[in-house]
Amino acid sequence: MAGLDFAGLPQQLINGILLGGIYALLALGYTMVYGVLRLINFAHGEVFMLGAYTSLFVSWALGFTPEALMKGDKVSNPMNLLLMILCSMAVCAVVGVIIELLAYRPMRGSSRIASLITAIGVSLLLQYGGQLFLPTSPPPSISDKVNPYRGAFEIPLKSAEPALVADLAKSRAEVKAAQADMDRLQISRFDTDLTPEKKAVKDKLEASETKARDLTAKVNDASVKIVLRHGQLIMLGSTIVLMLLLRHLVLKTPVGRAMRAVSHDFDSASLMGVNVNKIVTLTFLIGSSLAGAGAMMYATLGDSPSLTTFYGALPGVKAFVAAVLGGIGNIPGAVLGGLLMGLAENLVVWAGYSQYKDAVAFVILIVVLLLRPGGLMGSSKVEKV
């Protein structure tokens, strides 16, 4: 196991849980739709993409455009984030309902392969059709200035040796004293024509700065700590709240009972007076709004790449694998699968193979399909699409 940075393992596990929460939110959309319609909604990743773009447009409307930020340091507040996530959820909910009404409802009753092809078609339509009206060149990104929670907590797990910390403090004091001498003698770092006395002062500052940097690196290598960014904690807290609300809706409300009835038997639920069309539409609305929440947090609070119309493709695939891993159609399974996906991805990064972190989703998918096609918490019954 030589070469592995065990000091960095706690941080990667935390990062994995935070990332897994986003995958879990997205996976819930896949698993809810599959549970009700036995349909894999491959357009769900594109709904996620539209949620990220919605957050971008809202941030621009709030004044966080690149041009405005170049003119001044605009200050954000929590209400901006709240408005962004509500708008993203609303737009994604509407898009999800429209997709169900126009694309999937007419195909209801058709073969599963026909519905699957329709889902892939909708996904491609949104990916390539979106390029006609969404900004893609240069790829925009949401400014981090819109996030008022850019700070971080540090939880120390192991400190460096006291002697090393003392040397660092002493070195920093030497840097401060050397800089004071530079200021007193009015020496610039860029001056080249200096007297021997002034050159000695400048050399002393540079040497002390180099020593301080080396000691800082040694202290960091010898220390073990977990860094929790405020934005990531908000992301995790919001994810947990949304999951608990969904769980309450599904298990404790009449609407949830109707959703479970439709999931159990489509025709019997209809005969018992359940408005199946209304429940299916509601399922798309809820699943898509969760994707919108995840998209806003992923694009604003996380380390997300710039936006393109393919922004949701990879997270969508990973969330789908998470749903399969947990047992597609099973809500707790989707949450478990999302967390395991996030942990697996970050463990690959920790092992030094970050270039393969996206491939881990496909490896997991193959392993699950070979060993347990129903997923960890799903049925062992094998269904053909």
Short mmCIF file of C-alpha atoms in Angstrom, two decimals:
data_model
loop_
_atom_site.label_atom_id
_atom_site.label_comp_id
_atom_site.label_asym_id
_atom_site.label_seq_id
_atom_site.Cartn_x
_atom_site.Cartn_y
_atom_site.Cartn_z
CA MET A 1 0.00 0.00 0.00
CA ALA A 2 3.06 2.21 -0.32
CA GLY A 3 2.41 5.49 -2.06
CA LEU A 4 -1.11 5.98 -0.73
CA ASP A 5 -1.69 9.17 1.21
CA PHE A 6 -3.57 7.87 4.23
CA ALA A 7 -3.51 11.35 5.78
CA GLY A 8 -5.74 12.55 2.93
CA LEU A 9 -8.21 9.66 3.23
CA PRO A 10 -10.61 11.33 5.74
CA GLN A 11 -10.95 14.36 3.47
CA GLN A 12 -11.67 12.20 0.42
CA LEU A 13 -14.32 10.25 2.35
CA ILE A 14 -16.02 13.50 3.33
CA ASN A 15 -15.84 14.73 -0.26
CA GLY A 16 -17.34 11.43 -1.38
CA ILE A 17 -20.32 11.78 0.94
CA LEU A 18 -20.94 15.35 -0.21
CA LEU A 19 -20.75 14.37 -3.88
CA GLY A 20 -22.83 11.27 -3.23
CA GLY A 21 -25.62 13.44 -1.86
CA ILE A 22 -25.95 15.16 -5.23
CA TYR A 23 -25.93 11.81 -7.05
CA ALA A 24 -28.60 10.58 -4.63
CA LEU A 25 -30.87 13.56 -5.39
CA LEU A 26 -30.52 12.88 -9.10
CA ALA A 27 -30.90 9.12 -8.65
CA LEU A 28 -34.23 9.66 -6.85
CA GLY A 29 -35.66 11.03 -10.10
CA TYR A 30 -34.60 7.91 -12.00
CA THR A 31 -35.88 5.54 -9.37
CA MET A 32 -39.25 7.32 -8.85
CA VAL A 33 -40.06 7.31 -12.57
CA TYR A 34 -38.94 3.69 -12.94
CA GLY A 35 -40.93 2.69 -9.89
CA VAL A 36 -44.14 4.12 -11.35
CA LEU A 37 -43.76 3.60 -15.11
CA ARG A 38 -40.97 0.99 -15.38
CA LEU A 39 -39.30 3.57 -17.63
CA ILE A 40 -35.65 4.63 -17.51
CA ASN A 41 -35.87 8.38 -18.05
CA PHE A 42 -32.57 9.03 -19.82
CA ALA A 43 -33.58 12.69 -20.27
CA HIS A 44 -33.23 13.22 -16.52
CA GLY A 45 -29.61 14.33 -16.88
CA GLU A 46 -30.69 17.00 -19.35
CA VAL A 47 -33.30 18.25 -16.86
CA PHE A 48 -30.34 18.56 -14.47
CA MET A 49 -28.51 20.59 -17.14
CA LEU A 50 -31.47 22.96 -17.56
CA GLY A 51 -31.55 23.45 -13.80
CA ALA A 52 -27.91 24.53 -13.83
CA TYR A 53 -28.57 26.97 -16.67
CA THR A 54 -31.59 28.34 -14.81
CA SER A 55 -29.38 29.03 -11.81
CA LEU A 56 -26.90 30.78 -14.10
CA PHE A 57 -29.58 33.03 -15.59
CA VAL A 58 -30.98 33.88 -12.16
CA SER A 59 -27.50 34.80 -10.93
CA TRP A 60 -27.07 37.07 -13.95
CA ALA A 61 -30.48 38.66 -13.25
CA LEU A 62 -29.27 39.33 -9.70
CA GLY A 63 -26.31 41.25 -11.10
CA PHE A 64 -23.56 38.62 -11.00
CA THR A 65 -22.65 38.82 -14.67
CA PRO A 66 -18.93 38.78 -15.60
CA GLU A 67 -19.21 42.38 -16.86
CA ALA A 68 -20.84 43.66 -13.67
CA LEU A 69 -18.31 41.86 -11.45
CA MET A 70 -15.42 43.48 -13.35
CA LYS A 71 -16.79 46.92 -12.46
CA GLY A 72 -17.16 46.27 -8.74
CA ASP A 73 -17.13 43.67 -6.01
CA LYS A 74 -20.84 42.91 -5.75
CA VAL A 75 -21.85 41.34 -2.43
CA SER A 76 -24.24 38.41 -2.30
CA ASN A 77 -26.57 37.24 0.45
CA PRO A 78 -28.41 33.99 1.34
CA MET A 79 -31.62 35.17 -0.34
CA ASN A 80 -29.86 35.02 -3.69
CA LEU A 81 -29.10 31.32 -3.21
CA LEU A 82 -32.66 30.67 -2.06
CA LEU A 83 -34.07 32.40 -5.14
CA MET A 84 -31.72 30.46 -7.41
CA ILE A 85 -32.66 27.06 -6.00
CA LEU A 86 -36.41 27.80 -6.05
CA CYS A 87 -36.28 28.98 -9.66
CA SER A 88 -34.18 25.98 -10.68
CA MET A 89 -36.59 23.56 -9.01
CA ALA A 90 -39.61 25.28 -10.58
CA VAL A 91 -38.20 25.30 -14.11
CA CYS A 92 -37.05 21.68 -13.89
CA ALA A 93 -40.44 20.63 -12.52
CA VAL A 94 -42.20 22.28 -15.47
CA VAL A 95 -39.76 20.74 -17.96
CA GLY A 96 -40.23 17.29 -16.39
CA VAL A 97 -44.02 17.57 -16.65
CA ILE A 98 -43.81 18.75 -20.27
CA ILE A 99 -41.54 15.81 -21.16
CA GLU A 100 -43.98 13.39 -19.57
CA LEU A 101 -47.02 14.89 -21.30
CA LEU A 102 -45.52 15.26 -24.77
CA ALA A 103 -43.04 12.39 -25.01
CA TYR A 104 -43.79 9.61 -22.55
CA ARG A 105 -47.57 9.67 -22.13
CA PRO A 106 -48.28 9.04 -25.83
CA MET A 107 -45.89 6.07 -25.63
CA ARG A 108 -47.59 4.56 -22.58
CA GLY A 109 -48.74 1.08 -23.47
CA SER A 110 -46.04 0.67 -26.09
CA SER A 111 -43.19 -1.77 -25.69
CA ARG A 112 -40.46 -0.94 -23.23
CA ILE A 113 -37.86 -0.71 -25.97
CA ALA A 114 -39.99 1.94 -27.71
CA SER A 115 -40.21 3.98 -24.51
CA LEU A 116 -36.47 3.56 -23.98
CA ILE A 117 -35.71 4.85 -27.48
CA THR A 118 -38.06 7.77 -26.86
CA ALA A 119 -36.19 8.64 -23.66
CA ILE A 120 -32.85 8.57 -25.48
CA GLY A 121 -34.36 10.75 -28.23
CA VAL A 122 -35.57 13.32 -25.74
CA SER A 123 -32.14 13.36 -24.13
CA LEU A 124 -30.40 14.00 -27.47
CA LEU A 125 -33.01 16.61 -28.42
CA LEU A 126 -32.31 18.60 -25.28
CA GLN A 127 -28.52 18.21 -25.59
CA TYR A 128 -28.26 19.36 -29.19
CA GLY A 129 -31.41 21.48 -29.42
CA GLY A 130 -30.28 23.40 -26.36
CA GLN A 131 -27.30 24.71 -28.31
CA LEU A 132 -29.71 26.85 -30.34
CA PHE A 133 -30.78 29.01 -27.41
CA LEU A 134 -28.38 28.42 -24.51
CA PRO A 135 -24.98 30.17 -24.21
CA THR A 136 -22.22 27.64 -24.82
CA SER A 137 -19.28 29.51 -26.35
CA PRO A 138 -17.33 30.38 -24.32
CA PRO A 139 -18.83 27.98 -21.76
CA PRO A 140 -20.27 30.12 -18.96
CA SER A 141 -20.05 29.29 -15.28
CA ILE A 142 -21.81 30.62 -12.22
CA SER A 143 -19.63 33.17 -10.42
CA ASP A 144 -18.48 32.08 -6.97
CA LYS A 145 -19.22 35.66 -5.86
CA VAL A 146 -22.92 34.74 -5.75
CA ASN A 147 -22.09 32.29 -2.95
CA PRO A 148 -21.80 34.20 0.36
CA TYR A 149 -20.52 31.04 2.08
CA ARG A 150 -17.06 30.68 0.56
CA GLY A 151 -15.27 30.14 3.88
CA ALA A 152 -14.38 26.79 5.43
CA PHE A 153 -14.11 24.97 8.74
CA GLU A 154 -10.94 23.05 9.54
CA ILE A 155 -11.14 20.04 11.84
CA PRO A 156 -7.63 19.00 12.93
CA LEU A 157 -7.18 15.25 13.33
CA LYS A 158 -3.41 15.18 13.80
CA SER A 159 -0.99 18.05 14.42
CA ALA A 160 2.60 18.34 13.29
CA GLU A 161 5.43 18.01 15.81
CA PRO A 162 5.58 21.03 18.19
CA ALA A 163 9.22 21.70 17.25
CA LEU A 164 8.27 21.94 13.56
CA VAL A 165 5.36 24.28 14.33
CA ALA A 166 7.66 26.43 16.49
CA ASP A 167 10.20 26.63 13.65
CA LEU A 168 7.44 27.76 11.31
CA ALA A 169 6.30 30.47 13.72
CA LYS A 170 9.90 31.63 14.11
CA SER A 171 10.39 31.67 10.35
CA ARG A 172 7.24 33.72 9.80
CA ALA A 173 8.49 36.22 12.40
CA GLU A 174 11.76 36.47 10.48
CA VAL A 175 9.83 37.18 7.26
CA LYS A 176 7.86 39.89 9.02
CA ALA A 177 11.05 41.50 10.43
CA ALA A 178 12.82 41.35 7.05
CA GLN A 179 9.81 42.95 5.37
CA ALA A 180 9.85 45.72 7.98
CA ASP A 181 13.53 46.37 7.18
CA MET A 182 12.64 46.53 3.46
CA ASP A 183 9.91 49.08 4.15
CA ARG A 184 12.16 51.15 6.45
CA LEU A 185 14.87 51.39 3.82
CA GLN A 186 12.26 51.91 1.04
CA ILE A 187 13.48 48.94 -1.00
CA SER A 188 11.30 47.49 -3.73
CA ARG A 189 11.40 43.79 -4.64
CA PHE A 190 12.02 44.83 -8.23
CA ASP A 191 15.01 47.08 -7.49
CA THR A 192 18.23 45.80 -9.07
CA ASP A 193 20.66 48.69 -8.54
CA LEU A 194 21.09 48.37 -4.79
CA THR A 195 23.87 49.19 -2.38
CA PRO A 196 25.51 46.14 -0.67
CA GLU A 197 23.61 46.94 2.53
CA LYS A 198 20.21 47.09 0.83
CA LYS A 199 20.96 44.00 -1.27
CA ALA A 200 21.72 42.07 1.91
CA VAL A 201 18.33 43.08 3.34
CA LYS A 202 16.52 42.02 0.16
CA ASP A 203 18.39 38.67 0.07
CA LYS A 204 17.50 38.09 3.71
CA LEU A 205 13.80 38.57 2.96
CA GLU A 206 13.87 36.19 0.01
CA ALA A 207 15.74 33.54 2.00
CA SER A 208 13.37 33.80 4.95
CA GLU A 209 10.34 33.55 2.64
CA THR A 210 11.77 30.41 1.01
CA LYS A 211 12.41 28.86 4.42
CA ALA A 212 8.85 29.72 5.56
CA ARG A 213 7.34 28.12 2.45
CA ASP A 214 9.36 24.93 2.96
CA LEU A 215 8.37 24.73 6.62
CA THR A 216 4.71 25.38 5.76
CA ALA A 217 4.78 22.47 3.31
CA LYS A 218 6.36 20.20 5.94
CA VAL A 219 3.76 21.19 8.55
CA ASN A 220 0.93 20.57 6.09
CA ASP A 221 2.37 17.16 5.16
CA ALA A 222 2.70 16.19 8.80
CA SER A 223 -0.80 17.39 9.73
CA VAL A 224 -4.09 15.62 9.13
CA LYS A 225 -7.21 17.74 8.93
CA ILE A 226 -10.61 17.81 7.33
CA VAL A 227 -11.62 20.95 5.48
CA LEU A 228 -15.37 21.53 5.28
CA ARG A 229 -16.40 24.41 3.08
CA HIS A 230 -19.48 26.24 4.26
CA GLY A 231 -21.12 25.83 0.87
CA GLN A 232 -20.58 22.06 0.97
CA LEU A 233 -22.19 21.83 4.40
CA ILE A 234 -25.20 23.79 3.14
CA MET A 235 -25.34 21.43 0.17
CA LEU A 236 -25.33 18.36 2.42
CA GLY A 237 -27.90 19.85 4.81
CA SER A 238 -30.22 20.82 1.97
CA THR A 239 -29.89 17.35 0.44
CA ILE A 240 -30.81 15.66 3.71
CA VAL A 241 -33.82 17.95 4.21
CA LEU A 242 -35.12 17.29 0.68
CA MET A 243 -34.71 13.53 1.11
CA LEU A 244 -36.57 13.58 4.42
CA LEU A 245 -39.40 15.60 2.86
CA LEU A 246 -39.62 13.10 0.01
CA ARG A 247 -39.65 10.19 2.45
CA HIS A 248 -42.46 11.84 4.43
CA LEU A 249 -44.42 12.48 1.24
CA VAL A 250 -44.10 8.90 0.01
CA LEU A 251 -44.69 7.11 3.34
CA LYS A 252 -47.01 9.41 5.31
CA THR A 253 -49.35 11.17 2.91
CA PRO A 254 -52.33 10.05 0.75
CA VAL A 255 -50.42 11.15 -2.34
CA GLY A 256 -47.54 8.92 -1.32
CA ARG A 257 -49.89 5.98 -0.79
CA ALA A 258 -51.30 6.55 -4.27
CA MET A 259 -47.77 6.65 -5.70
CA ARG A 260 -46.93 3.36 -4.00
CA ALA A 261 -50.17 1.84 -5.24
CA VAL A 262 -49.43 2.85 -8.82
CA SER A 263 -45.90 1.55 -8.42
CA HIS A 264 -47.20 -1.79 -7.15
CA ASP A 265 -49.86 -2.35 -9.79
CA PHE A 266 -50.73 0.24 -12.41
CA ASP A 267 -54.11 -1.22 -13.42
CA SER A 268 -55.32 -2.18 -9.96
CA ALA A 269 -54.58 1.30 -8.65
CA SER A 270 -56.65 2.76 -11.48
CA LEU A 271 -59.56 0.43 -10.67
CA MET A 272 -59.35 1.50 -7.01
CA GLY A 273 -59.99 5.13 -8.02
CA VAL A 274 -56.44 6.45 -8.14
CA ASN A 275 -55.97 9.08 -10.84
CA VAL A 276 -52.98 7.42 -12.49
CA ASN A 277 -52.22 10.25 -14.90
CA LYS A 278 -52.14 12.75 -12.06
CA ILE A 279 -49.82 10.54 -10.00
CA VAL A 280 -47.45 9.97 -12.93
CA THR A 281 -47.32 13.71 -13.62
CA LEU A 282 -46.68 14.38 -9.95
CA THR A 283 -43.88 11.82 -9.96
CA PHE A 284 -42.13 13.61 -12.83
CA LEU A 285 -42.72 16.97 -11.14
CA ILE A 286 -41.13 15.86 -7.86
CA GLY A 287 -38.24 13.95 -9.44
CA SER A 288 -37.40 16.82 -11.79
CA SER A 289 -37.58 19.45 -9.05
CA LEU A 290 -35.08 17.40 -7.00
CA ALA A 291 -32.79 17.34 -10.04
CA GLY A 292 -33.14 21.14 -10.22
CA ALA A 293 -32.11 21.48 -6.58
CA GLY A 294 -29.13 19.22 -7.12
CA ALA A 295 -28.11 21.12 -10.26
CA MET A 296 -28.17 24.49 -8.52
CA MET A 297 -26.05 23.23 -5.63
CA TYR A 298 -23.66 21.30 -7.89
CA ALA A 299 -23.10 24.32 -10.15
CA THR A 300 -22.96 26.99 -7.43
CA LEU A 301 -21.56 25.43 -4.27
CA GLY A 302 -19.45 22.59 -5.67
CA ASP A 303 -16.40 22.35 -7.93
CA SER A 304 -18.42 21.99 -11.08
CA PRO A 305 -17.13 22.52 -14.61
CA SER A 306 -18.38 25.22 -16.97
CA LEU A 307 -21.87 24.86 -18.36
CA THR A 308 -22.58 23.25 -21.70
CA THR A 309 -25.64 21.45 -23.01
CA PHE A 310 -23.83 18.18 -22.11
CA TYR A 311 -23.43 19.32 -18.52
CA GLY A 312 -25.91 16.75 -17.19
CA ALA A 313 -24.76 13.79 -19.28
CA LEU A 314 -22.04 12.43 -16.98
CA PRO A 315 -23.79 13.18 -13.66
CA GLY A 316 -26.93 11.66 -15.19
CA VAL A 317 -25.14 8.43 -16.07
CA LYS A 318 -23.55 8.24 -12.63
CA ALA A 319 -26.90 8.85 -10.94
CA PHE A 320 -28.48 6.15 -13.09
CA VAL A 321 -25.75 3.74 -12.03
CA ALA A 322 -26.37 4.81 -8.42
CA ALA A 323 -30.06 3.98 -8.82
CA VAL A 324 -29.19 0.58 -10.32
CA LEU A 325 -26.62 -0.05 -7.60
CA GLY A 326 -29.12 0.64 -4.84
CA GLY A 327 -31.96 -1.14 -6.63
CA ILE A 328 -33.80 0.96 -9.19
CA GLY A 329 -37.34 1.65 -8.05
CA ASN A 330 -36.25 1.65 -4.40
CA ILE A 331 -35.99 5.13 -2.83
CA PRO A 332 -33.66 4.22 0.09
CA GLY A 333 -31.63 2.23 -2.41
CA ALA A 334 -31.19 5.31 -4.59
CA VAL A 335 -29.81 7.25 -1.62
CA LEU A 336 -27.47 4.39 -0.69
CA GLY A 337 -26.34 3.99 -4.29
CA GLY A 338 -25.66 7.72 -4.63
CA LEU A 339 -23.51 7.78 -1.51
CA LEU A 340 -21.58 4.68 -2.59
CA MET A 341 -20.99 6.21 -6.03
CA GLY A 342 -19.63 9.41 -4.51
CA LEU A 343 -17.35 7.45 -2.16
CA ALA A 344 -16.10 5.16 -4.92
CA GLU A 345 -15.28 8.10 -7.18
CA ASN A 346 -13.31 9.91 -4.49
CA LEU A 347 -11.48 6.76 -3.41
CA VAL A 348 -10.27 6.38 -6.99
CA VAL A 349 -8.99 9.97 -6.81
CA TRP A 350 -7.36 9.23 -3.46
CA ALA A 351 -5.61 6.18 -4.92
CA GLY A 352 -3.96 8.43 -7.50
CA TYR A 353 -6.06 7.47 -10.53
CA SER A 354 -8.13 10.62 -10.90
CA GLN A 355 -8.10 10.24 -14.69
CA TYR A 356 -10.24 7.11 -14.24
CA LYS A 357 -12.73 8.55 -11.73
CA ASP A 358 -15.48 8.80 -14.35
CA ALA A 359 -14.90 5.23 -15.53
CA VAL A 360 -15.63 3.84 -12.08
CA ALA A 361 -19.38 4.33 -12.70
CA PHE A 362 -19.31 1.96 -15.65
CA VAL A 363 -17.19 -0.60 -13.79
CA ILE A 364 -19.70 -0.56 -10.93
CA LEU A 365 -22.59 -0.91 -13.39
CA ILE A 366 -21.02 -3.98 -15.00
CA VAL A 367 -20.23 -5.58 -11.64
CA VAL A 368 -23.75 -4.97 -10.32
CA LEU A 369 -25.40 -6.33 -13.45
CA LEU A 370 -23.23 -9.45 -13.27
CA LEU A 371 -23.51 -10.19 -9.56
CA ARG A 372 -26.82 -8.66 -8.43
CA PRO A 373 -28.95 -7.28 -11.27
CA GLY A 374 -31.63 -6.12 -8.84
CA GLY A 375 -29.23 -3.91 -6.90
CA LEU A 376 -28.25 -3.96 -3.23
CA MET A 377 -31.75 -3.18 -1.91
CA GLY A 378 -33.85 -4.10 -4.92
CA SER A 379 -35.67 -7.21 -6.00
CA SER A 380 -33.66 -10.23 -7.14
CA LYS A 381 -36.17 -10.64 -9.96
CA VAL A 382 -34.55 -10.02 -13.35
CA GLU A 383 -36.55 -7.82 -15.71
CA LYS A 384 -35.90 -7.47 -19.41
CA VAL A 385 -36.32 -4.09 -21.08
#
